[in-house]
Coordinates of C-alpha atoms and ligand atoms in Angstrom, one line a residue:
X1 CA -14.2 3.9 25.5
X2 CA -12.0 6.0 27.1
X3 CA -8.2 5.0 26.6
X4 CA -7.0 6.8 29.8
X5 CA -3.9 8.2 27.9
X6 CA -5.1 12.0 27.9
X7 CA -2.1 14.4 28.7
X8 CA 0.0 12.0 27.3
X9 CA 3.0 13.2 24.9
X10 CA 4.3 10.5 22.1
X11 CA 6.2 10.9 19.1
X12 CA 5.9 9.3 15.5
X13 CA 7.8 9.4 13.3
X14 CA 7.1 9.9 9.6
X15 CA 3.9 11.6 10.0
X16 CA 3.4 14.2 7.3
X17 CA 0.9 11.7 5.6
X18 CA -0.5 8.0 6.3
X19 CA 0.1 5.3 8.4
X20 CA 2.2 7.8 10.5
X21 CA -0.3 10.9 10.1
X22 CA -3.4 8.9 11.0
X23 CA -1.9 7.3 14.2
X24 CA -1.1 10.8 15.2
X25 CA -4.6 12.1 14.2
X26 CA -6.0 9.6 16.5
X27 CA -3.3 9.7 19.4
X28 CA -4.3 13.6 19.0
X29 CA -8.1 13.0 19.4
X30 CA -7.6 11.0 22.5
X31 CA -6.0 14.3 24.1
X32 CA -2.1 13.1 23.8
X33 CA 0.2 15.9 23.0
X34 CA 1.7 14.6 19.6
X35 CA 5.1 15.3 17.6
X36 CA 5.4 14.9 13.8
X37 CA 7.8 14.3 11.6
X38 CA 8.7 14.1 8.0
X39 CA 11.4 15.5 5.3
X40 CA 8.9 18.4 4.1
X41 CA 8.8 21.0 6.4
X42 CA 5.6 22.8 4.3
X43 CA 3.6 19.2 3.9
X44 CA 4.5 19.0 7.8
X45 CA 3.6 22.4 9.0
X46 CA 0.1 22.1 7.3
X47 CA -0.4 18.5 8.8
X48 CA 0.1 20.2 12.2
X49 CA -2.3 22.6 11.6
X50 CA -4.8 20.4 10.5
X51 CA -4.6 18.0 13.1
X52 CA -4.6 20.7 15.6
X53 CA -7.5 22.2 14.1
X54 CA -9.9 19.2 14.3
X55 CA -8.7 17.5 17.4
X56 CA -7.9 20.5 19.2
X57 CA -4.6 18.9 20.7
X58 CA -1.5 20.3 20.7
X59 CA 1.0 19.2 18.0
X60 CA 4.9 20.1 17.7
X61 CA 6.8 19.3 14.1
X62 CA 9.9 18.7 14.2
X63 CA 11.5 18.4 10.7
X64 CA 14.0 16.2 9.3
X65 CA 15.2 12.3 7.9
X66 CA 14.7 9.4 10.1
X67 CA 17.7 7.9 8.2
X68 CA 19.5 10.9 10.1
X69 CA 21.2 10.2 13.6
X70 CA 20.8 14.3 14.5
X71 CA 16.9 13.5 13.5
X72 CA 16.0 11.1 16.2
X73 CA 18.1 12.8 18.7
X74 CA 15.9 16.5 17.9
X75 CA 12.7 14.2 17.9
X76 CA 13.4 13.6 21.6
X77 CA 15.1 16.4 23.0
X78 CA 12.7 19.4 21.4
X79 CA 9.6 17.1 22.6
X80 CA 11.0 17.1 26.1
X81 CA 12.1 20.9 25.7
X82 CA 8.3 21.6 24.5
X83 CA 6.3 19.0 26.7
X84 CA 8.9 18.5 29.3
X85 CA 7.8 14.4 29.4
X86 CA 7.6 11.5 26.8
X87 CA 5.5 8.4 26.9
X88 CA 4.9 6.9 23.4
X89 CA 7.0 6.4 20.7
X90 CA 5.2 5.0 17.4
X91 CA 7.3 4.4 14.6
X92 CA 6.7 4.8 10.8
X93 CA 8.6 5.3 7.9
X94 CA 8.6 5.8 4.1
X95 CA 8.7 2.4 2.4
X96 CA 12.0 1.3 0.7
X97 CA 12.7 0.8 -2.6
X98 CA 10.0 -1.8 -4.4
X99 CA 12.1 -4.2 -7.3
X100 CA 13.3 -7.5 -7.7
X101 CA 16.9 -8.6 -6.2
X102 CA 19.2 -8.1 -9.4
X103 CA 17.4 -4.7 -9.6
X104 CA 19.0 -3.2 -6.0
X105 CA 21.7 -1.9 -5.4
X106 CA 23.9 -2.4 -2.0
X107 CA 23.1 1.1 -1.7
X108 CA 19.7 0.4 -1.9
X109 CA 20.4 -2.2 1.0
X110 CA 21.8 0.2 3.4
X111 CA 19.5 2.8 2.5
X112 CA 16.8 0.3 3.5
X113 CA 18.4 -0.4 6.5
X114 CA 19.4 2.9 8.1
X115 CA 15.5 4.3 7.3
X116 CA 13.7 0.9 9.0
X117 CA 15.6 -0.5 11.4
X118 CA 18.2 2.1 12.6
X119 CA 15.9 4.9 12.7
X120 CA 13.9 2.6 15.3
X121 CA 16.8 1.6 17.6
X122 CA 18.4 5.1 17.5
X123 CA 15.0 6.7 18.9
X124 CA 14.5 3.9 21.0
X125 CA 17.4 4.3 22.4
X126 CA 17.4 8.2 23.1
X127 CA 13.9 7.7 24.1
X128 CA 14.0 5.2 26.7
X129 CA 15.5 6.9 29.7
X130 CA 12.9 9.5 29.2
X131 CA 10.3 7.2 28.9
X132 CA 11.0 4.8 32.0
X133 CA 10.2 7.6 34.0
X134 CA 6.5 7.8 33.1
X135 CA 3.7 5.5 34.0
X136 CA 2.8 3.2 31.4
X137 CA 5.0 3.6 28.5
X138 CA 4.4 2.3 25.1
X139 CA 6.8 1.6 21.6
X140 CA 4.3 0.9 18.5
X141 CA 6.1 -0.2 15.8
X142 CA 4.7 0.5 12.0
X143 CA 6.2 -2.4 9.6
X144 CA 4.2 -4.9 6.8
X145 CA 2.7 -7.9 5.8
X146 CA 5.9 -8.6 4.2
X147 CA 7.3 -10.0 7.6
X148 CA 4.9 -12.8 7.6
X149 CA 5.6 -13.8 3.8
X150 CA 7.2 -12.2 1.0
X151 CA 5.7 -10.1 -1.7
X152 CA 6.5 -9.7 -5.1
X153 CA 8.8 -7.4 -6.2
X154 CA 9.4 -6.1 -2.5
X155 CA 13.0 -7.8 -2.2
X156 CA 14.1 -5.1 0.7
X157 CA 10.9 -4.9 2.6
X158 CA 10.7 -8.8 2.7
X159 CA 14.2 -9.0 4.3
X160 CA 15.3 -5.7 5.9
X161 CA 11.5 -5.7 8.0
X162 CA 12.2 -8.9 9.8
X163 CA 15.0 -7.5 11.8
X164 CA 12.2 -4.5 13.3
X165 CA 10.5 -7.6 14.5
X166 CA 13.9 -8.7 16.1
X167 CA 14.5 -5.4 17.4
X168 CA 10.4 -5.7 19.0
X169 CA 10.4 -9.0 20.6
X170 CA 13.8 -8.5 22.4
X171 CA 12.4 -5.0 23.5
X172 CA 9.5 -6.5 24.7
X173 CA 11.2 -8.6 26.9
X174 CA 13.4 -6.1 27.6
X175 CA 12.0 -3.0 28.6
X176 CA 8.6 -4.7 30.4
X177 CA 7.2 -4.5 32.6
X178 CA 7.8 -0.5 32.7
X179 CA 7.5 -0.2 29.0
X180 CA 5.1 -2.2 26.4
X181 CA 7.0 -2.9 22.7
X182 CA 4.0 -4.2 19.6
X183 CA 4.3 -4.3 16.1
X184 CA 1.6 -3.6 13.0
X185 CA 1.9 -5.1 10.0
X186 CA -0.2 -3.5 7.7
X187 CA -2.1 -4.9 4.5
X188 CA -2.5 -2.5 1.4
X189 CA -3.6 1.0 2.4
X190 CA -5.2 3.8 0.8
X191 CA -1.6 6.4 1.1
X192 CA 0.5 7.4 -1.2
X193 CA 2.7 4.7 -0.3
X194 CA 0.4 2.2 -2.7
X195 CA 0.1 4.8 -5.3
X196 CA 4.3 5.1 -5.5
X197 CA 4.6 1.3 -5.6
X198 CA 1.5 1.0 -8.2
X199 CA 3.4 4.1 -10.3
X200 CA 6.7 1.7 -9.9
X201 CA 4.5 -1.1 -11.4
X202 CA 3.1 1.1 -14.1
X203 CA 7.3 2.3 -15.0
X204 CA 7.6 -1.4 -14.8
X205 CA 5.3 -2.4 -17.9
X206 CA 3.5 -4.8 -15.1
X207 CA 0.0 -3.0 -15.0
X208 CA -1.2 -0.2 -17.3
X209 CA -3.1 2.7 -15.1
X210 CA -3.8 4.1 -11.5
X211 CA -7.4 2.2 -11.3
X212 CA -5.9 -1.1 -12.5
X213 CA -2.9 -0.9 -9.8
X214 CA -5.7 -0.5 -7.0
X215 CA -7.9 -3.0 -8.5
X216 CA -4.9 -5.8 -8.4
X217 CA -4.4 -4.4 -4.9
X218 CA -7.6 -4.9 -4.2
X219 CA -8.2 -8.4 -5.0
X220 CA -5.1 -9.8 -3.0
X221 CA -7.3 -9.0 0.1
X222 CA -10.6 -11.3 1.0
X223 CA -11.8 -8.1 2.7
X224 CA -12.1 -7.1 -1.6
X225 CA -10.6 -3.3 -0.7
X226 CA -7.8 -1.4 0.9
X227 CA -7.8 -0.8 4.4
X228 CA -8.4 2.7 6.0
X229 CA -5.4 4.2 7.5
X230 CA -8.0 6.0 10.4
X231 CA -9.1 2.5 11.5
X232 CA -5.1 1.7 11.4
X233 CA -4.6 4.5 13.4
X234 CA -7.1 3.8 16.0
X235 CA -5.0 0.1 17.1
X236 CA -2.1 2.0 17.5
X237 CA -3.9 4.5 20.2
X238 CA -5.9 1.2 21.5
X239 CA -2.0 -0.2 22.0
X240 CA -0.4 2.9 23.5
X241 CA -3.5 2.7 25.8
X242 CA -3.6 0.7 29.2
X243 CA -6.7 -1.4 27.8
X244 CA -3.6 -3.1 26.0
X245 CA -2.0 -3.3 29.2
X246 CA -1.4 -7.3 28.5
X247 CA -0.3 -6.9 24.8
X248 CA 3.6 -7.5 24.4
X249 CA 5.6 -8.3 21.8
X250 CA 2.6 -8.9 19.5
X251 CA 2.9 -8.6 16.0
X252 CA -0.6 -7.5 14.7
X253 CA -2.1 -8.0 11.2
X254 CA -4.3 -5.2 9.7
X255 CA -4.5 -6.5 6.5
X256 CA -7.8 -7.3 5.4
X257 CA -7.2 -11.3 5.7
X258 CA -4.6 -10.7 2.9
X259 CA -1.8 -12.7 4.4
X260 CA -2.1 -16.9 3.9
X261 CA 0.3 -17.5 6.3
X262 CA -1.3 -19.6 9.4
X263 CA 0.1 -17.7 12.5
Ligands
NAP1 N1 0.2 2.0 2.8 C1 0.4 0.7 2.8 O1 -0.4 0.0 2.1 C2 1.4 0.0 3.5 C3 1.4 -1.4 3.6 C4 2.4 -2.1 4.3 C5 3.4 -1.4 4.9 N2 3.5 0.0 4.7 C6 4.6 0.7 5.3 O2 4.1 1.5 6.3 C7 5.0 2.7 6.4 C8 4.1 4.0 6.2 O3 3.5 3.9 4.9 P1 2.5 5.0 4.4 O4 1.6 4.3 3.5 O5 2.0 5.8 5.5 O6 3.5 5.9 3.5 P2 3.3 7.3 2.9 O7 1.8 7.6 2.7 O8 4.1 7.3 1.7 O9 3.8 8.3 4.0 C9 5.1 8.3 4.3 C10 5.4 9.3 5.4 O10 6.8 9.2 5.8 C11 7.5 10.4 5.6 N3 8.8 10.0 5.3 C12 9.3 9.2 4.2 N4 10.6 9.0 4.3 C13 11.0 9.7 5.4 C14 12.3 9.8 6.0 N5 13.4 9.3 5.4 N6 12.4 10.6 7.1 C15 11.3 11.1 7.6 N7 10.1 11.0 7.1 C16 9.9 10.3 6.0 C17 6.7 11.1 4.5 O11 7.0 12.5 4.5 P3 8.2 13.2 3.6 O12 8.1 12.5 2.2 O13 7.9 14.6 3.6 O14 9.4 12.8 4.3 C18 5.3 10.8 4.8 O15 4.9 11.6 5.9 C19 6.0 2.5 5.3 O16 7.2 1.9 5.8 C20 5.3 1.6 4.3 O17 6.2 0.8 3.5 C21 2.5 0.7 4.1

């Protein structure tokens, strides 16, 4: 299927590995121009190469903390210096710090805050000029599970998330009909995001090894494994695409079936 979005440009952020790194992969194999970001400019700098190696699109990195103001703001003005347009924007981020309440700090809380929901509205907001001028704009929005019910140990993912999906809806109703706004919320993936949180675990006394942490992991989902951040990647180019050109304000589960809640 061809999702008509070929000479595109988008940005993600946090895309040096996973979630972000594979929707770039396959933004970049349906011929958009993409720009990557992470804190690493090595880790970055080979990602760009590799993705421009096997897709064969063009790729600009742009260094730097999405918990940064200046970051956001180079994001957009070195893609429109480089591509001279912007239509996507997809949104990614580390994870915040897993624990339990008494265990965070109110830095912790404002840490959380400044890398998943300010990092989101500062781009959007330096973006969206830019974008409003191009045909068919799209804002994919990377969060969790953890906005549809709350996971152990994940006390600042359960709360700080919710407001992304805030932030999503009001865009959506906001910014249409020029500019789509949808949400992910992904399951357990196979990143290095689950191996940090099953090394937290592990610190934590609550599990004893690697293969035990994905084997818990594991066995939340009915699907009985983690999800593939590829396939992840594909519904974010399938939502930047106009063969989503009726999805807005969605918030999409990729989770395997892992997630009781009804709706
Ligand atoms: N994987 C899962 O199972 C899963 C499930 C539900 C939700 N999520 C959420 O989905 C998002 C992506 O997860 P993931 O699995 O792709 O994580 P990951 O594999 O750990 O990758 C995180 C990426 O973000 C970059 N990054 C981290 N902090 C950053 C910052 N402050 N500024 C700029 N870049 C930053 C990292 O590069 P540098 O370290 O070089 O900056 C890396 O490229 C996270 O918010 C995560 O919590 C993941």
């Amino acid at each position: 299927m061809d999702l008509e979005i070929a000479g595109n440009v988008a940005i993600i952020t946090a895309s040096s590995r996973g979630l972000g790194k594979a929707s770039a992969r396959a933004l970049a194999n349906e011929g958009v121009k993409v720009v990557i970001n992470g804190r690493d400019e090595q880790k970055l700098s080979a990602t760009a190469e590799e993705i421009r190696e096997t897709t064969g699109s063009k790729v600009l990195s742009i260094a730097g903390d999405i918990k940064e103001r200046e970051t956001l703001e180079d994001l957009v003005d070195g893609t429109l210096d480089r591509f001279g347009k912007l239509d996507h924007l997809v949104t990614s981020a580390g994870g915040p710090a897993s624990g339990n309440t008494l265990d965070t700090s109110e830095e912790d809380w404002y840490e959380g805050f400044d890398l998943l929901v300010m990092s989101v509205f500062r781009l959007v907001k330096k973006a969206v000029p830019s974008i409003r001028k191009g045909d068919g704009g799209t804002i994919v929005n990377i969060t969790s599970r953890s906005v549809k019910e709350a996971l152990d140990s994940l006390v600042l993912s359960n709360s700080i998330r919710l407001s992304v999906i805030g932030l999503e809806k009001t865009l959506s109703r906001e910014l249409a009909p020029e500019i789509r706004v949808n949400s992910i919320l992904p399951g357990p993936h196979q990143t290095s995001r689950i191996d940090g949180l099953i090394d937290q675990a592990i610190e934590r006394g609550e599990i004893e090894g690697r293969q035990q942490g994905i084997e818990e992991w594991s066995k939340s989902v009915p699907m009985g494994k983690l999800g593939d951040p590829e396939k992840l990647g594909s519904l974010v180019a399938f939502l930047s695409s106009p063969r989503a050109s009726f999805i807005n304000g969605a918030a999409i589960p990729v989770d395997g079936g892992s997630s009781r809640s009804n709706l």
